[in-house]
């Protein structure tokens, strides 16, 4: 198993958090500060936010998440926590504070916004018991690849999302939230291959919410059920946000509404005083990232068509017959479903034996906020451990004995979802017009893929060995800055540096995807311009990661009608090719065949 097979998913994990925060970034760019009447102008269909993480004294925008590379327009829902106000109810002098930690409390496509009332409230603004609200968001996007370097590559693809959410409020202290996301994806290669029909389609439905939100006492709130879970203030390169689960099947091209996956969890917020608050999250059952295993350009173990054909040819007549059977009996979607089921079957059982959780303490004042977090979680991406028979085969593929033992091996690759812990501190404050955040984290027993050089069976020197999981403690630091001017300009940037505190193992080992086998770094930025005079939105996002790997995504959106936008954009992922004889991998080089131009339509009532 060569290292590039794992790189695609690891690139996706590095970038996907940027995509998932896009709707929040767009809303933030259009939200006035302070917004005297912003909440009152929002449609009544927006579901109210039942509560906010305690940040009473924090400056406005202090805990707003940084922007994304591929944002999508979104409106803002604002509501008071304790009063349970609707979006129209908080128009009397309030500060809007956006928080990534609240994303699980709002609707799946709605940014998490808190309306903190600073003036007198209208006694008639409290919603009545049994009030209900529902909304459907539609988003479709079609893309064509700009590079065509593999017959097995998807040249055309389109994704359509329909997101439904509803809120039923039984009283001022109790509400129920449900949500579903339907996803239809169509993709096509340039032509049929010997083992597959060119086109294939997928249709699935995932829950985005299904929880009860209750106020148990003054300052104490509990959310229980299916919901996304978030930690920390960083969106792109967060070391604190270790409980969140993502849908990675579209890789770096994932739309914002499709990024998050809900989990069964319990989330409690408790205000000890006006300056100190706690948040506790408990996730009883493990959920892995949703991935494509063997099909699509974003698959975990994606192989080239040339490599696939060669493997069948090496099996002689039996291989040719097997190719024909695959072509006529199993679609590409069928194969990936089988692979996903097999991978899931080898993962942790859905029992209470593998819980995850976090405790977060937040101290806030008029100057900003400081938070401490302790969390334990399982790796959401599998690390594939090779059996000794597979290692022997890689060392000497021509050995008949190695071939025979590999053929008899029932588990040549075993997925591992290992446990790790995180201790982190983060802070946010305003320096003039700029919101500045810092984060430092110590991660215990992280699992990384590592590779060693092994002696070659012929000739002299060494050859790349097989990648294997290795554990190490990791130290990560990060910084972010955000500047907002009125409703038109948003400039955001975020950077990180991570360093492994122990070597990969004895001898010439090194961690894959790390510079010099030991460290990684990256920076992401977004410039967004949405003039008030015309219904147009311009954005340019970029990211630079170790490798070097470069991601660039320009995008323009135009509002044809109220709540109905058309978009045109592109996504480019580039990276340097590894030097001859080197096993160092550039993530951008592994995923450089996903470059695309896309058009889309989005309806947000």
Coordinates of C-alpha atoms in Angstrom, one line a residue:
X1 CA 0.0 0.0 0.0
X2 CA 1.7 3.1 -1.1
X3 CA 1.5 6.4 0.9
X4 CA -0.5 8.4 -1.7
X5 CA -3.5 6.2 -1.1
X6 CA -4.0 7.9 2.3
X7 CA -3.0 11.4 1.3
X8 CA -6.3 12.3 -0.5
X9 CA -8.4 12.0 2.7
X10 CA -5.8 13.7 4.8
X11 CA -5.9 16.7 2.5
X12 CA -9.7 16.8 2.7
X13 CA -9.6 16.8 6.5
X14 CA -7.1 19.7 6.4
X15 CA -9.4 21.8 4.2
X16 CA -12.9 20.8 4.9
X17 CA -13.3 22.9 8.1
X18 CA -12.8 25.9 5.9
X19 CA -15.7 24.9 3.6
X20 CA -18.1 24.1 6.5
X21 CA -17.7 27.6 7.9
X22 CA -18.5 29.3 4.6
X23 CA -22.2 30.1 5.3
X24 CA -21.3 31.7 8.6
X25 CA -18.6 33.8 6.9
X26 CA -20.9 35.1 4.3
X27 CA -23.6 36.0 6.8
X28 CA -21.0 37.8 8.9
X29 CA -19.9 39.9 5.9
X30 CA -23.4 41.2 5.4
X31 CA -24.2 41.7 9.1
X32 CA -23.9 45.3 10.4
X33 CA -22.0 45.9 13.6
X34 CA -23.7 46.9 15.7
X35 CA -27.0 46.0 13.9
X36 CA -29.8 48.1 15.3
X37 CA -32.4 46.6 13.0
X38 CA -30.6 43.6 11.4
X39 CA -32.5 41.0 13.3
X40 CA -35.9 42.6 12.5
X41 CA -35.3 42.4 8.8
X42 CA -34.8 38.7 8.7
X43 CA -37.6 36.3 7.5
X44 CA -39.8 34.8 10.1
X45 CA -39.0 31.3 8.9
X46 CA -35.6 31.4 10.5
X47 CA -35.6 29.0 13.5
X48 CA -34.6 30.8 16.7
X49 CA -31.5 29.9 18.6
X50 CA -32.4 28.6 22.0
X51 CA -29.2 29.6 23.7
X52 CA -25.7 30.9 23.3
X53 CA -22.4 29.9 24.8
X54 CA -21.8 32.4 27.6
X55 CA -20.0 35.4 26.2
X56 CA -21.8 38.3 27.8
X57 CA -18.9 40.6 28.0
X58 CA -17.1 39.6 24.9
X59 CA -16.7 42.2 22.2
X60 CA -18.9 41.9 19.2
X61 CA -17.4 39.6 16.6
X62 CA -14.7 38.4 19.0
X63 CA -15.6 34.8 18.6
X64 CA -16.7 34.9 14.9
X65 CA -15.1 32.1 12.9
X66 CA -12.7 32.8 10.1
X67 CA -13.9 32.5 6.5
X68 CA -13.9 29.7 4.0
X69 CA -12.5 29.1 0.6
X70 CA -15.8 28.4 -1.1
X71 CA -18.5 30.4 0.7
X72 CA -22.2 30.4 -0.1
X73 CA -24.6 33.3 0.6
X74 CA -26.7 32.9 3.8
X75 CA -29.0 35.0 5.9
X76 CA -28.7 35.6 9.6
X77 CA -31.0 34.3 12.3
X78 CA -30.8 36.1 15.6
X79 CA -32.5 35.2 18.9
X80 CA -32.2 35.9 22.6
X81 CA -31.3 32.9 24.7
X82 CA -33.2 33.2 27.9
X83 CA -36.1 35.2 26.5
X84 CA -36.5 32.8 23.6
X85 CA -37.1 35.7 21.2
X86 CA -37.8 35.2 17.6
X87 CA -35.6 37.0 15.0
X88 CA -38.0 39.9 14.8
X89 CA -38.1 40.4 18.5
X90 CA -34.6 41.8 19.1
X91 CA -34.5 45.0 17.2
X92 CA -33.9 47.3 20.1
X93 CA -30.2 47.9 20.4
X94 CA -28.2 44.6 20.4
X95 CA -24.8 43.3 19.6
X96 CA -24.5 40.3 17.2
X97 CA -21.9 37.8 18.2
X98 CA -21.3 34.9 15.9
X99 CA -19.8 31.7 17.3
X100 CA -18.7 28.5 15.6
X101 CA -19.5 26.6 18.8
X102 CA -23.2 27.4 18.2
X103 CA -23.4 25.8 14.7
X104 CA -25.1 22.8 16.1
X105 CA -27.8 24.8 17.7
X106 CA -29.0 26.5 14.6
X107 CA -30.4 25.0 11.4
X108 CA -27.9 23.1 9.3
X109 CA -27.7 25.9 6.7
X110 CA -28.0 28.8 9.1
X111 CA -25.1 30.6 10.7
X112 CA -25.1 30.5 14.5
X113 CA -25.9 34.1 15.6
X114 CA -26.8 35.3 19.0
X115 CA -28.8 38.5 19.7
X116 CA -27.7 39.9 23.0
X117 CA -30.4 42.4 24.0
X118 CA -29.1 45.7 25.5
X119 CA -32.3 47.6 25.5
X120 CA -35.8 47.1 26.8
X121 CA -37.6 44.1 25.3
X122 CA -41.2 44.1 24.1
X123 CA -43.2 41.9 26.4
X124 CA -45.2 40.6 23.4
X125 CA -42.1 39.2 21.6
X126 CA -41.9 35.9 23.5
X127 CA -43.1 33.1 21.2
X128 CA -46.2 31.3 22.2
X129 CA -46.2 27.7 23.2
X130 CA -46.4 25.1 20.4
X131 CA -45.1 27.6 17.9
X132 CA -43.5 25.8 14.9
X133 CA -41.2 26.9 12.1
X134 CA -39.9 25.0 9.1
X135 CA -37.6 25.7 6.2
X136 CA -36.2 24.0 3.1
X137 CA -32.9 25.1 1.5
X138 CA -32.0 24.0 -2.0
X139 CA -28.5 24.1 -3.5
X140 CA -27.3 22.6 -6.7
X141 CA -23.9 22.8 -8.3
X142 CA -22.5 21.3 -11.6
X143 CA -18.8 21.2 -12.3
X144 CA -16.4 20.1 -15.1
X145 CA -12.8 19.2 -14.5
X146 CA -10.1 21.2 -16.2
X147 CA -7.6 18.3 -16.2
X148 CA -8.2 14.9 -17.9
X149 CA -5.2 12.7 -17.1
X150 CA -6.8 9.4 -16.2
X151 CA -9.5 7.4 -18.0
X152 CA -11.0 6.5 -14.6
X153 CA -11.4 10.1 -13.5
X154 CA -14.8 11.8 -13.2
X155 CA -14.9 14.6 -15.7
X156 CA -18.4 15.8 -15.0
X157 CA -20.1 15.9 -11.7
X158 CA -23.2 17.6 -10.1
X159 CA -24.5 17.6 -6.6
X160 CA -28.0 18.7 -5.4
X161 CA -28.8 19.2 -1.8
X162 CA -32.2 19.7 -0.1
X163 CA -32.0 20.6 3.5
X164 CA -35.1 20.6 5.7
X165 CA -35.2 21.8 9.3
X166 CA -38.1 22.4 11.7
X167 CA -38.4 23.8 15.2
X168 CA -41.3 23.2 17.5
X169 CA -41.3 25.4 20.7
X170 CA -43.5 24.0 23.5
X171 CA -42.6 26.7 26.0
X172 CA -40.0 29.4 26.7
X173 CA -37.7 26.7 28.1
X174 CA -38.4 23.8 25.8
X175 CA -38.1 23.3 22.1
X176 CA -37.6 20.4 19.6
X177 CA -35.5 20.6 16.5
X178 CA -35.4 18.1 13.6
X179 CA -33.5 18.3 10.3
X180 CA -32.7 16.1 7.3
X181 CA -30.4 16.5 4.3
X182 CA -31.0 14.8 1.0
X183 CA -28.0 14.5 -1.4
X184 CA -28.2 13.5 -5.0
X185 CA -24.8 13.2 -6.8
X186 CA -24.2 12.4 -10.4
X187 CA -20.7 11.9 -11.9
X188 CA -19.4 10.6 -15.2
X189 CA -16.0 9.6 -16.7
X190 CA -15.2 10.6 -20.2
X191 CA -16.1 7.0 -21.5
X192 CA -16.7 3.5 -20.3
X193 CA -13.7 1.5 -19.1
X194 CA -13.2 -2.3 -19.2
X195 CA -14.6 -2.7 -15.7
X196 CA -17.1 0.2 -15.3
X197 CA -19.8 2.2 -17.0
X198 CA -18.9 5.9 -17.2
X199 CA -21.8 7.4 -15.3
X200 CA -23.0 6.7 -11.8
X201 CA -25.4 8.3 -9.3
X202 CA -25.9 8.4 -5.6
X203 CA -28.9 9.3 -3.4
X204 CA -28.8 9.4 0.4
X205 CA -30.4 11.1 3.3
X206 CA -28.6 12.0 6.6
X207 CA -30.1 13.5 9.7
X208 CA -28.8 17.0 10.5
X209 CA -30.7 17.5 13.7
X210 CA -33.0 15.6 16.0
X211 CA -32.7 16.9 19.5
X212 CA -34.5 18.5 22.4
X213 CA -33.3 21.8 23.8
X214 CA -34.3 22.6 27.3
X215 CA -33.6 25.2 30.0
X216 CA -33.2 23.2 33.2
X217 CA -32.5 26.2 35.5
X218 CA -31.3 29.8 35.3
X219 CA -28.0 29.6 33.4
X220 CA -28.3 25.9 32.7
X221 CA -29.2 24.5 29.2
X222 CA -29.2 21.0 27.8
X223 CA -29.3 19.7 24.3
X224 CA -29.9 16.0 23.9
X225 CA -30.1 14.0 20.6
X226 CA -28.8 14.1 17.1
X227 CA -26.7 17.3 16.5
X228 CA -23.4 18.6 15.2
X229 CA -20.8 19.2 17.9
X230 CA -18.2 21.9 17.9
X231 CA -15.4 23.1 20.1
X232 CA -13.1 26.1 20.0
X233 CA -12.9 29.4 18.0
X234 CA -10.9 28.2 15.0
X235 CA -12.7 27.0 11.8
X236 CA -9.9 26.1 9.4
X237 CA -7.0 24.6 11.4
X238 CA -8.5 23.9 14.8
X239 CA -6.7 21.6 17.2
X240 CA -9.5 21.9 19.7
X241 CA -12.5 20.8 17.5
X242 CA -11.8 17.1 17.8
X243 CA -15.4 15.8 18.2
X244 CA -16.9 17.0 14.9
X245 CA -17.7 14.6 12.1
X246 CA -17.6 15.5 8.4
X247 CA -18.9 14.2 5.1
X248 CA -15.7 13.8 3.0
X249 CA -17.2 12.2 -0.1
X250 CA -16.8 15.3 -2.2
X251 CA -13.4 16.1 -0.8
X252 CA -12.2 19.7 -1.2
X253 CA -15.3 20.4 -3.4
X254 CA -17.7 19.8 -0.6
X255 CA -20.5 22.4 -0.4
X256 CA -21.0 24.1 3.0
X257 CA -24.4 22.6 3.6
X258 CA -23.1 19.1 3.1
X259 CA -20.0 19.3 5.4
X260 CA -21.4 18.5 8.8
X261 CA -22.7 15.2 10.1
X262 CA -24.9 15.0 13.2
X263 CA -24.1 12.6 16.1
X264 CA -26.0 11.4 19.1
X265 CA -24.7 13.6 21.9
X266 CA -25.5 15.5 25.0
X267 CA -24.4 19.2 25.3
X268 CA -24.7 21.2 28.5
X269 CA -24.0 24.9 29.0
X270 CA -23.7 26.3 32.5
X271 CA -23.2 29.9 33.5
X272 CA -21.5 30.0 36.9
X273 CA -21.4 33.7 37.0
X274 CA -21.4 36.7 34.7
X275 CA -17.8 36.0 33.7
X276 CA -17.3 32.2 34.0
X277 CA -19.1 29.5 32.0
X278 CA -18.7 25.8 31.3
X279 CA -19.6 23.6 28.4
X280 CA -19.7 19.8 28.5
X281 CA -20.2 17.5 25.5
X282 CA -20.7 13.7 25.7
X283 CA -20.8 11.5 22.6
X284 CA -21.7 8.0 23.6
X285 CA -21.3 6.3 20.2
X286 CA -18.5 6.6 17.7
X287 CA -19.1 8.0 14.2
X288 CA -16.4 8.0 11.6
X289 CA -16.0 10.6 8.9
X290 CA -18.2 9.7 5.9
X291 CA -15.8 8.8 3.1
X292 CA -15.6 7.2 -0.4
X293 CA -13.3 4.2 -0.1
X294 CA -12.5 3.1 -3.6
X295 CA -14.5 5.1 -6.1
X296 CA -14.6 8.8 -7.2
X297 CA -11.7 11.2 -7.3
X298 CA -11.9 11.8 -3.6
X299 CA -11.7 8.1 -2.5
X300 CA -9.5 7.1 0.4
X301 CA -7.7 4.4 -1.6
X302 CA -8.2 5.8 -5.1
X303 CA -6.3 3.9 -7.8
X304 CA -5.5 5.0 -11.4
X305 CA -7.2 3.2 -14.2
X306 CA -3.8 2.2 -15.5
X307 CA -3.0 0.5 -12.2
X308 CA -6.4 -1.2 -12.1
X309 CA -5.9 -2.6 -15.6
X310 CA -2.4 -3.8 -14.8
X311 CA -3.7 -5.7 -11.8
X312 CA -6.3 -7.5 -13.9
X313 CA -3.8 -8.3 -16.6
X314 CA -1.5 -9.9 -14.1
X315 CA -4.3 -12.4 -13.3
X316 CA -4.5 -13.6 -16.9
X317 CA -7.7 -14.9 -18.3
X318 CA -9.3 -14.9 -14.8
X319 CA -8.6 -11.2 -14.5
X320 CA -10.2 -10.4 -17.8
X321 CA -13.3 -12.4 -16.9
X322 CA -13.5 -10.6 -13.5
X323 CA -13.4 -7.2 -15.3
X324 CA -16.3 -8.2 -17.4
X325 CA -18.3 -9.4 -14.4
X326 CA -17.7 -6.0 -12.6
X327 CA -18.7 -4.1 -15.7
X328 CA -22.0 -5.9 -16.1
X329 CA -23.0 -6.6 -12.5
X330 CA -21.7 -3.9 -10.1
X331 CA -21.9 -0.2 -10.7
X332 CA -19.2 2.1 -9.2
X333 CA -21.7 3.1 -6.5
X334 CA -22.3 -0.5 -5.6
X335 CA -18.6 -1.2 -5.2
X336 CA -18.1 1.8 -3.0
X337 CA -21.1 0.8 -0.9
X338 CA -19.6 -2.6 -0.4
X339 CA -16.3 -1.1 0.5
X340 CA -17.8 1.4 3.0
X341 CA -19.8 -1.4 4.7
X342 CA -16.7 -3.5 5.0
X343 CA -14.7 -0.6 6.5
X344 CA -17.5 0.2 8.9
X345 CA -17.8 -3.4 9.9
X346 CA -14.1 -3.4 11.0
X347 CA -14.5 -0.2 13.0
X348 CA -15.6 0.3 16.7
X349 CA -18.9 -1.3 17.6
X350 CA -21.8 1.2 18.4
X351 CA -21.6 0.5 22.1
X352 CA -21.0 2.6 25.2
X353 CA -17.4 1.2 25.4
X354 CA -16.0 3.9 23.2
X355 CA -17.3 7.2 24.5
X356 CA -15.9 10.6 23.5
X357 CA -16.3 13.9 25.3
X358 CA -15.0 17.3 26.2
X359 CA -15.1 19.9 29.0
X360 CA -14.6 23.6 28.2
X361 CA -14.2 26.5 30.7
X362 CA -14.6 30.0 29.4
X363 CA -13.8 33.3 31.2
X364 CA -15.1 36.4 29.5
X365 CA -14.9 40.1 30.0
X366 CA -15.3 43.3 28.0
X367 CA -11.7 42.8 26.7
X368 CA -12.4 39.3 25.2
X369 CA -12.4 35.7 26.2
X370 CA -10.0 33.0 27.4
X371 CA -11.0 29.3 27.3
X372 CA -9.5 26.0 28.4
X373 CA -10.5 22.7 26.9
X374 CA -9.9 19.0 27.7
X375 CA -11.2 16.4 25.3
X376 CA -10.8 12.7 24.5
X377 CA -11.8 11.3 21.1
X378 CA -11.2 8.6 18.6
X379 CA -9.5 9.3 15.2
X380 CA -12.4 9.8 12.7
X381 CA -10.3 8.6 9.8
X382 CA -9.0 5.0 9.8
X383 CA -5.3 4.3 9.9
X384 CA -4.7 1.1 7.9
X385 CA -2.3 -1.3 9.5
X386 CA -0.8 -3.9 7.1
X387 CA -0.3 -7.5 8.1
X388 CA 3.1 -9.1 8.1
X389 CA 2.2 -11.1 5.0
X390 CA 1.4 -7.9 3.1
X391 CA 4.7 -6.4 4.3
X392 CA 6.6 -9.4 3.1
X393 CA 4.9 -9.2 -0.3
X394 CA 5.8 -5.5 -0.7
X395 CA 9.4 -6.3 0.2
X396 CA 9.6 -9.0 -2.5
X397 CA 6.6 -9.2 -4.8
X398 CA 8.2 -11.8 -7.0
X399 CA 8.4 -14.4 -4.2
X400 CA 6.0 -17.2 -4.8
X401 CA 5.8 -17.9 -1.1
X402 CA 4.9 -14.3 -0.3
X403 CA 2.2 -14.4 -3.0
X404 CA 0.7 -17.6 -1.6
X405 CA 0.7 -16.4 2.0
X406 CA -0.9 -13.1 0.9
X407 CA -3.6 -14.9 -1.0
X408 CA -4.5 -16.8 2.2
X409 CA -4.4 -13.8 4.4
X410 CA -8.0 -12.9 5.4
X411 CA -7.1 -9.4 6.8
X412 CA -4.1 -7.9 4.9
X413 CA -5.2 -4.5 6.0
X414 CA -6.9 -3.7 9.3
X415 CA -8.4 -0.2 10.0
X416 CA -7.7 1.4 13.3
X417 CA -9.6 4.2 15.0
X418 CA -7.2 4.9 17.9
X419 CA -8.0 7.1 21.0
X420 CA -6.2 10.4 21.7
X421 CA -6.6 13.3 24.1
X422 CA -6.3 17.1 23.7
X423 CA -5.5 19.8 26.2
X424 CA -5.9 23.3 24.6
X425 CA -6.1 27.0 25.4
X426 CA -7.5 29.7 23.2
X427 CA -8.2 33.4 23.5
X428 CA -9.9 36.1 21.4
X429 CA -9.9 39.8 21.6
X430 CA -10.3 42.9 19.5
X431 CA -7.3 45.1 18.6
X432 CA -8.9 48.1 17.0
X433 CA -11.0 47.0 14.1
X434 CA -9.4 43.5 13.9
X435 CA -10.5 40.5 15.9
X436 CA -7.5 38.4 16.9
X437 CA -7.4 34.9 18.2
X438 CA -4.7 32.5 19.5
X439 CA -4.7 28.8 20.2
X440 CA -2.2 26.4 21.7
X441 CA -2.9 22.6 22.0
X442 CA -1.1 19.5 23.3
X443 CA -2.4 16.4 21.6
X444 CA -1.6 13.1 23.3
X445 CA -1.2 9.8 21.3
X446 CA -2.2 11.0 17.9
X447 CA -2.1 8.4 15.1
X448 CA -0.2 9.3 12.0
X449 CA 0.9 7.2 9.0
X450 CA 4.6 6.6 8.9
X451 CA 7.0 5.0 6.4
X452 CA 10.4 3.4 6.7
X453 CA 13.1 2.6 4.1
X454 CA 13.7 -1.1 3.8
X455 CA 16.5 -3.0 2.2
X456 CA 15.9 -3.7 -1.5
X457 CA 15.8 -7.4 -2.5
X458 CA 17.8 -6.7 -5.6
X459 CA 20.7 -4.3 -6.2
X460 CA 22.0 -1.9 -3.5
X461 CA 20.5 0.7 -1.4
X462 CA 17.0 0.9 0.0
X463 CA 13.4 1.3 -1.3
X464 CA 10.3 2.9 0.2
X465 CA 8.6 0.5 2.6
X466 CA 4.9 0.2 3.4
X467 CA 3.1 2.9 5.4
X468 CA 2.1 1.9 8.9
X469 CA 0.3 3.7 11.8
X470 CA 2.5 5.3 14.4
X471 CA 1.6 7.2 17.5
X472 CA 3.1 10.5 18.8
X473 CA 2.3 13.5 20.9
X474 CA 1.8 16.6 18.8
X475 CA 2.1 20.3 19.8
X476 CA 0.1 22.7 17.7
X477 CA -0.2 26.5 17.8
X478 CA -2.4 28.7 15.7
X479 CA -3.4 32.3 15.1
X480 CA -6.3 34.0 13.3
X481 CA -7.3 37.5 12.4
X482 CA -10.5 39.0 11.0
X483 CA -11.4 42.4 9.8
X484 CA -14.9 43.5 8.9
X485 CA -15.9 46.9 7.5
X486 CA -19.6 47.5 7.5
X487 CA -21.6 45.1 5.5
X488 CA -19.3 45.1 2.5
X489 CA -15.8 43.9 3.4
X490 CA -14.6 40.8 5.2
X491 CA -10.9 39.8 5.3
X492 CA -10.0 36.7 7.4
X493 CA -6.8 34.7 7.8
X494 CA -5.8 31.7 9.9
X495 CA -2.4 29.9 10.3
X496 CA -1.1 26.9 12.2
X497 CA 2.1 25.1 13.0
X498 CA 2.2 21.5 14.3
X499 CA 5.2 19.5 15.5
X500 CA 5.5 15.8 16.4
X501 CA 7.3 15.4 19.7
X502 CA 8.7 11.9 19.0
X503 CA 10.2 10.2 15.9
X504 CA 8.2 7.8 13.9
X505 CA 10.3 4.8 15.1
X506 CA 13.8 3.4 15.2
X507 CA 15.8 3.6 12.0
X508 CA 15.0 5.8 9.0
X509 CA 11.3 6.3 9.8
X510 CA 9.4 9.5 9.0
X511 CA 5.8 10.6 9.2
X512 CA 4.1 11.0 5.9
X513 CA 2.8 14.4 4.8
X514 CA 5.1 16.1 7.2
X515 CA 8.0 18.4 6.3
X516 CA 11.2 16.7 7.1
X517 CA 9.0 13.9 8.5
X518 CA 8.3 15.9 11.7
X519 CA 6.2 19.1 11.2
X520 CA 3.4 20.7 9.2
X521 CA 2.2 24.2 8.7
X522 CA -0.4 26.1 6.8
X523 CA -2.2 29.3 6.2
X524 CA -5.6 30.1 4.8
X525 CA -7.2 33.4 3.9
X526 CA -10.4 34.9 2.4
X527 CA -11.2 38.3 0.9
X528 CA -14.9 38.9 0.5
X529 CA -16.7 41.9 -1.0
X530 CA -20.5 42.3 -1.1
X531 CA -21.4 45.9 -2.1
X532 CA -24.8 47.2 -0.8
X533 CA -25.6 48.9 -4.1
X534 CA -25.7 45.8 -6.3
X535 CA -26.8 42.2 -5.5
X536 CA -23.4 40.7 -6.2
X537 CA -20.8 39.0 -4.0
X538 CA -17.2 38.5 -4.9
X539 CA -14.8 36.2 -3.0
X540 CA -11.3 34.9 -3.4
X541 CA -10.0 32.3 -1.0
X542 CA -6.6 30.6 -0.8
X543 CA -4.7 28.2 1.3
X544 CA -1.0 27.2 1.4
X545 CA 0.0 23.9 3.2
X546 CA 3.2 21.9 3.7
X547 CA 4.4 20.3 0.6
X548 CA 4.0 22.9 -0.7
X549 CA 0.3 22.5 -1.5
X550 CA -1.8 25.4 -2.8
X551 CA -5.6 25.8 -2.9
X552 CA -7.2 28.7 -4.7
X553 CA -11.0 29.2 -5.1
X554 CA -12.5 32.3 -6.7
X555 CA -16.3 32.7 -6.6
X556 CA -18.9 35.2 -7.7
X557 CA -22.6 35.1 -6.7
X558 CA -25.5 37.2 -8.1
X559 CA -29.0 37.5 -6.6
X560 CA -31.5 37.0 -9.4
X561 CA -34.4 37.3 -7.0
X562 CA -34.8 37.6 -3.3
X563 CA -33.4 34.5 -1.7
X564 CA -32.4 33.1 -5.1
X565 CA -28.7 33.2 -6.1
X566 CA -26.7 32.0 -9.1
X567 CA -23.0 31.4 -8.6
X568 CA -19.9 30.9 -10.8
X569 CA -16.6 29.7 -9.4
X570 CA -13.6 27.5 -9.6
X571 CA -11.4 25.3 -7.4
X572 CA -7.7 24.7 -8.0
X573 CA -5.5 22.3 -6.0
X574 CA -1.8 22.2 -6.9
X575 CA 1.3 20.8 -5.4
X576 CA 4.9 20.0 -6.2
X577 CA 5.8 16.5 -7.5
X578 CA 8.0 14.4 -5.2
X579 CA 11.7 14.1 -6.2
X580 CA 12.9 10.9 -7.8
X581 CA 13.6 8.4 -5.0
X582 CA 11.8 10.5 -2.4
X583 CA 8.7 9.3 -0.6
X584 CA 7.8 12.9 0.6
X585 CA 4.3 13.6 -0.5
X586 CA 2.7 16.9 -1.5
X587 CA -1.0 16.8 -0.7
X588 CA -1.7 19.2 -3.6
X589 CA 0.1 16.9 -6.0
X590 CA -2.0 13.9 -5.0
X591 CA -5.3 15.9 -5.5
X592 CA -4.3 18.0 -8.4
X593 CA -6.8 16.2 -10.7
X594 CA -9.8 17.8 -8.9
X595 CA -9.3 21.2 -10.5
X596 CA -12.7 22.3 -11.7
X597 CA -15.0 25.1 -12.8
X598 CA -18.5 25.1 -11.4
X599 CA -21.9 26.9 -11.7
X600 CA -24.7 26.7 -9.2
X601 CA -28.1 27.8 -8.0
X602 CA -29.2 28.3 -4.4
X603 CA -32.5 29.0 -2.8
X604 CA -32.6 30.2 0.8
X605 CA -35.9 31.3 2.1

